[in-house]
C-alpha positions in Angstrom: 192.6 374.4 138.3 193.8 371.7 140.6 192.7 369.1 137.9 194.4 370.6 135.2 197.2 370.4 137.1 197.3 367.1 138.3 197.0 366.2 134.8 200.2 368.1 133.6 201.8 366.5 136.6 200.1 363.1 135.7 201.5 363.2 131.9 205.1 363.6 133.3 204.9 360.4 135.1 203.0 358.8 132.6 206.0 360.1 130.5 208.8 358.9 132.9 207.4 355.6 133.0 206.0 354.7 129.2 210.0 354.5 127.5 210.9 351.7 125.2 214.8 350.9 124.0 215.7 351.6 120.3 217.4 348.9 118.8 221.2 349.0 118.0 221.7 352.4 120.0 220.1 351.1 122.9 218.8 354.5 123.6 215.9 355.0 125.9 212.3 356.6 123.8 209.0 358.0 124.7 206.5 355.5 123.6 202.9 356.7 124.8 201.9 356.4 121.2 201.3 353.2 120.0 203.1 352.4 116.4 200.6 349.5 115.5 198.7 352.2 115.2 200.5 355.1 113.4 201.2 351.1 110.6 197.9 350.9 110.6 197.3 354.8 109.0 200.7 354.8 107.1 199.5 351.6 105.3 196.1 353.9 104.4 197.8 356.6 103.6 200.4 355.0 100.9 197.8 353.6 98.9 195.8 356.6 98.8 199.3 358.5 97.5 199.6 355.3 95.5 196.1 355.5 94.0 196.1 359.8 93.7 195.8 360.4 89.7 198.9 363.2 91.1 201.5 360.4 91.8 203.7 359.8 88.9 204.5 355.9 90.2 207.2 354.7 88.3 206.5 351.0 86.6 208.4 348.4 87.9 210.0 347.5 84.7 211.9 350.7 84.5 215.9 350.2 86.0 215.6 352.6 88.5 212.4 351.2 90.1 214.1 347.9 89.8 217.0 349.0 91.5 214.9 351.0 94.6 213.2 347.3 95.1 216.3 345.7 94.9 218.1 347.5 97.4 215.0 347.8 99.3 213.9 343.8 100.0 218.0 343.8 100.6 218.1 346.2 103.4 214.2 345.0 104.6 215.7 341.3 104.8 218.9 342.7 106.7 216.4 344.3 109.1 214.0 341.4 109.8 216.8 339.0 110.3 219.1 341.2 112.7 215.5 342.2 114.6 214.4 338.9 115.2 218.0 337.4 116.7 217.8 340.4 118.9 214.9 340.1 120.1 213.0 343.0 118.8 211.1 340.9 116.4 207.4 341.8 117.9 208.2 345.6 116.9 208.2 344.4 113.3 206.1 341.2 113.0 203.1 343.6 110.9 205.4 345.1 108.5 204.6 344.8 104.8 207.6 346.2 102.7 206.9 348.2 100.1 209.0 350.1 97.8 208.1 352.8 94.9 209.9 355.0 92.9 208.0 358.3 92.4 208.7 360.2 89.2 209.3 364.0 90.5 211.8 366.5 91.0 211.4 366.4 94.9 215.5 365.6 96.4 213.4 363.7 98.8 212.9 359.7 100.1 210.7 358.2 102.8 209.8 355.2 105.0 206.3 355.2 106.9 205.8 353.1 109.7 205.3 349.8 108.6 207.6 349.8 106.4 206.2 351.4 103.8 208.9 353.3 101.4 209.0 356.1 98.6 211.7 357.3 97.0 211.4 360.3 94.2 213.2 360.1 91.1 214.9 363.9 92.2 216.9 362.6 94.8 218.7 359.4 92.2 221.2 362.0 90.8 222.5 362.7 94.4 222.4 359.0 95.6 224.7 358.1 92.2 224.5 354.6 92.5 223.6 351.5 94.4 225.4 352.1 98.0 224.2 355.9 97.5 220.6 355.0 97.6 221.2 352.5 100.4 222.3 355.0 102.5 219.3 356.9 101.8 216.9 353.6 102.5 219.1 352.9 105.6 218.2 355.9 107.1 214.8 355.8 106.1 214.2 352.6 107.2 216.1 353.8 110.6 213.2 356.2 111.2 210.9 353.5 111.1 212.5 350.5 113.3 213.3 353.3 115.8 209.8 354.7 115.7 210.5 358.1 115.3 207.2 359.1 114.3 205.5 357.6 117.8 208.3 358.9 119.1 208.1 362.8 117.7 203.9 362.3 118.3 204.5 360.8 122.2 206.9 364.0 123.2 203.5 366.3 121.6 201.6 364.4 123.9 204.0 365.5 127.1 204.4 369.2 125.5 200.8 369.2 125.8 200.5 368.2 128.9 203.4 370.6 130.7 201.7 373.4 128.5 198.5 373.3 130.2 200.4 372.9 133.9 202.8 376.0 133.2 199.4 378.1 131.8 197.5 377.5 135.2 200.3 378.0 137.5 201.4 381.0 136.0 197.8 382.5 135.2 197.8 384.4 138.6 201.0 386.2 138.1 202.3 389.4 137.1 204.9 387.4 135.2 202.4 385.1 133.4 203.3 386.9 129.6 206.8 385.8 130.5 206.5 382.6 131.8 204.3 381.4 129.1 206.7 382.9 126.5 209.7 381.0 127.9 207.8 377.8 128.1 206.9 378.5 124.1 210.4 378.6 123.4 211.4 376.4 125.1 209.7 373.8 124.5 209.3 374.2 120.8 213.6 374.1 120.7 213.5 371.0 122.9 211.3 369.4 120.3 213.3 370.4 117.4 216.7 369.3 119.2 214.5 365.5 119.7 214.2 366.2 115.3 218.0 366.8 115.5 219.0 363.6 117.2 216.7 361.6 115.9 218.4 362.8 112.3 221.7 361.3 113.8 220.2 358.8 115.7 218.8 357.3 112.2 222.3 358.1 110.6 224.1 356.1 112.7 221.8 353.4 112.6 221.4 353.4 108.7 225.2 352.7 108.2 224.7 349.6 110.0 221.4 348.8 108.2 223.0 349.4 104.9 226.5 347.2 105.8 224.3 343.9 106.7 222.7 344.1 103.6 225.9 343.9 102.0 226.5 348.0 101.2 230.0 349.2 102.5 228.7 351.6 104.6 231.9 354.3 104.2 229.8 355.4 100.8 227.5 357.2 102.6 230.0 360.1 103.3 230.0 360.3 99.6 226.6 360.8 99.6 226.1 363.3 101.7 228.8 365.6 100.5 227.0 365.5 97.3 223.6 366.7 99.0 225.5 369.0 100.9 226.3 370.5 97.2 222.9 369.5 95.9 221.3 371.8 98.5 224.1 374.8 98.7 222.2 377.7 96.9 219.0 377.0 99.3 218.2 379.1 102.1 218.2 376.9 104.8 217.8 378.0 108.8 219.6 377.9 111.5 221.1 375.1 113.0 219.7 375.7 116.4 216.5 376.1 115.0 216.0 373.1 112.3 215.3 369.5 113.0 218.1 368.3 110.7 221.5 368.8 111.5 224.2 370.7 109.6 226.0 369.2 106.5 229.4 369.4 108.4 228.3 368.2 111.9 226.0 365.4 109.9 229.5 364.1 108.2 231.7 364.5 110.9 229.2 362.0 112.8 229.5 359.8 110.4 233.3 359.2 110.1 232.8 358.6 113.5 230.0 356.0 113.6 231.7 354.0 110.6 234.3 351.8 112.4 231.2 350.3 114.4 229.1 350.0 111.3 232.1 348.4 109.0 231.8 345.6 111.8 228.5 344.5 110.1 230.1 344.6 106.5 231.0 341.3 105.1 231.2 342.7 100.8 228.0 340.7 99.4 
């Protein structure tokens, strides 16, 4: 018992000690999870997606997939060259762009870490045009320079961890069904509230991803007003209980993260 508490304890201090600065926000992360490694199984992973008879890939020669490279090597360049004069250039020295366009009705893009991207045809009548879908590939890409999957996988770790501390401690008392029961809660809200901010937290970071690469950055209110609208007649849950913000709060944000974005737009 005293083990298994000393390890609870152990991973808090672990936790409190293993934090790493995201770039541009400046904000503090949990990094026991190394990303080299999550690049590593992202890079596998793609080109098994790539390779699955399943994946509609569109061809390169077609103007959309065109246009998702395009804007892709634009904001990956804007990346690599604001990274490396700031001093975060180690974070991203094994990334190997990559940009698809997957044929399928999915309203849905992605960026693994690594910086390997997919964006499905479904979600190109939402993004509209060029500055549309670099908002979306801004915050994509955001996800993965702030590694928010090492991130999301290091707080596990820690939830883990505090579980098994808060199940010994409490295994003796008449209060145990209680205690356990609070700790379920809460700690499955405080995970989804880290989903939350790390929604805005690649929002913010986007606009300014998308304005170096030459994007004005006040489109992407645009944008999501129309997937506001795209997503209207689904059911969705919650606030308090989904890891992505709400359509209003989400825009609100973002009027208010421009000015500092617009800083980085010079009109390419």
């Amino acid at each position: 018992m005293k083990k298994t508490i000393i390890f609870g304890i152990a991973t808090v201090v672990l936790a409190i000690s293993s934090c790493s600065t995201v770039p541009l926000t400046g904000r503090s992360r949990l990094s026991l999870v190394d990303d080299s490694q999550l690049q590593q199984q992202a890079a596998i992973g793609y080109s098994q997606l790539l390779s699955d008879p399943a994946t509609k890939v569109v061809p390169s020669s077609n103007a959309n997939a065109a246009m998702v490279k395009r804007v892709g090597q634009r904001i990956a360049a804007a990346v690599t060259q604001y990274m490396n004069q700031n001093g975060y250039g180690d974070q991203i020295k094994n990334y190997k762009w990559e940009y698809n366009l997957i044929d399928s009705k999915e309203i849905n893009a992605w960026c693994m870490p690594g910086g390997k991207i997919a964006v499905y045809t479904g979600i190109l009548p939402v993004t509209k045009d060029e500055a549309g879908l670099a908002t979306v590939m801004g915050h994509e890409v955001a996800h993965a320079i702030a590694q928010h999957s090492a991130e999301r996988a290091s707080q596990m770790t820690v939830a883990q961890g505090l579980g098994t501390a808060v199940g010994v401690a409490s295994a003796n008392s008449k209060y145990a069904s209680y205690i356990n029961a609070a700790y379920g809660i809460g700690g499955q809200l405080t995970i989804l509230s880290y989903g939350r901010n790390q929604e805005l937290e690649a929002d913010k970071m986007g606009l300014s991803f998308m304005a170096m690469a030459g994007y004005n950055p006040s489109n992407a209110v645009g944008f999501w007003q129309r997937m506001a609208q795209a997503s209207a007649g689904s059911q969705k849950p919650p606030a308090f209980l989904s890891t992505h913000p709400t359509d209003q709060s989400r825009i609100a944000q973002i009027q208010k993260d421009l000015p500092e974005a617009m800083k980085y737009y010079k009109g390419k």
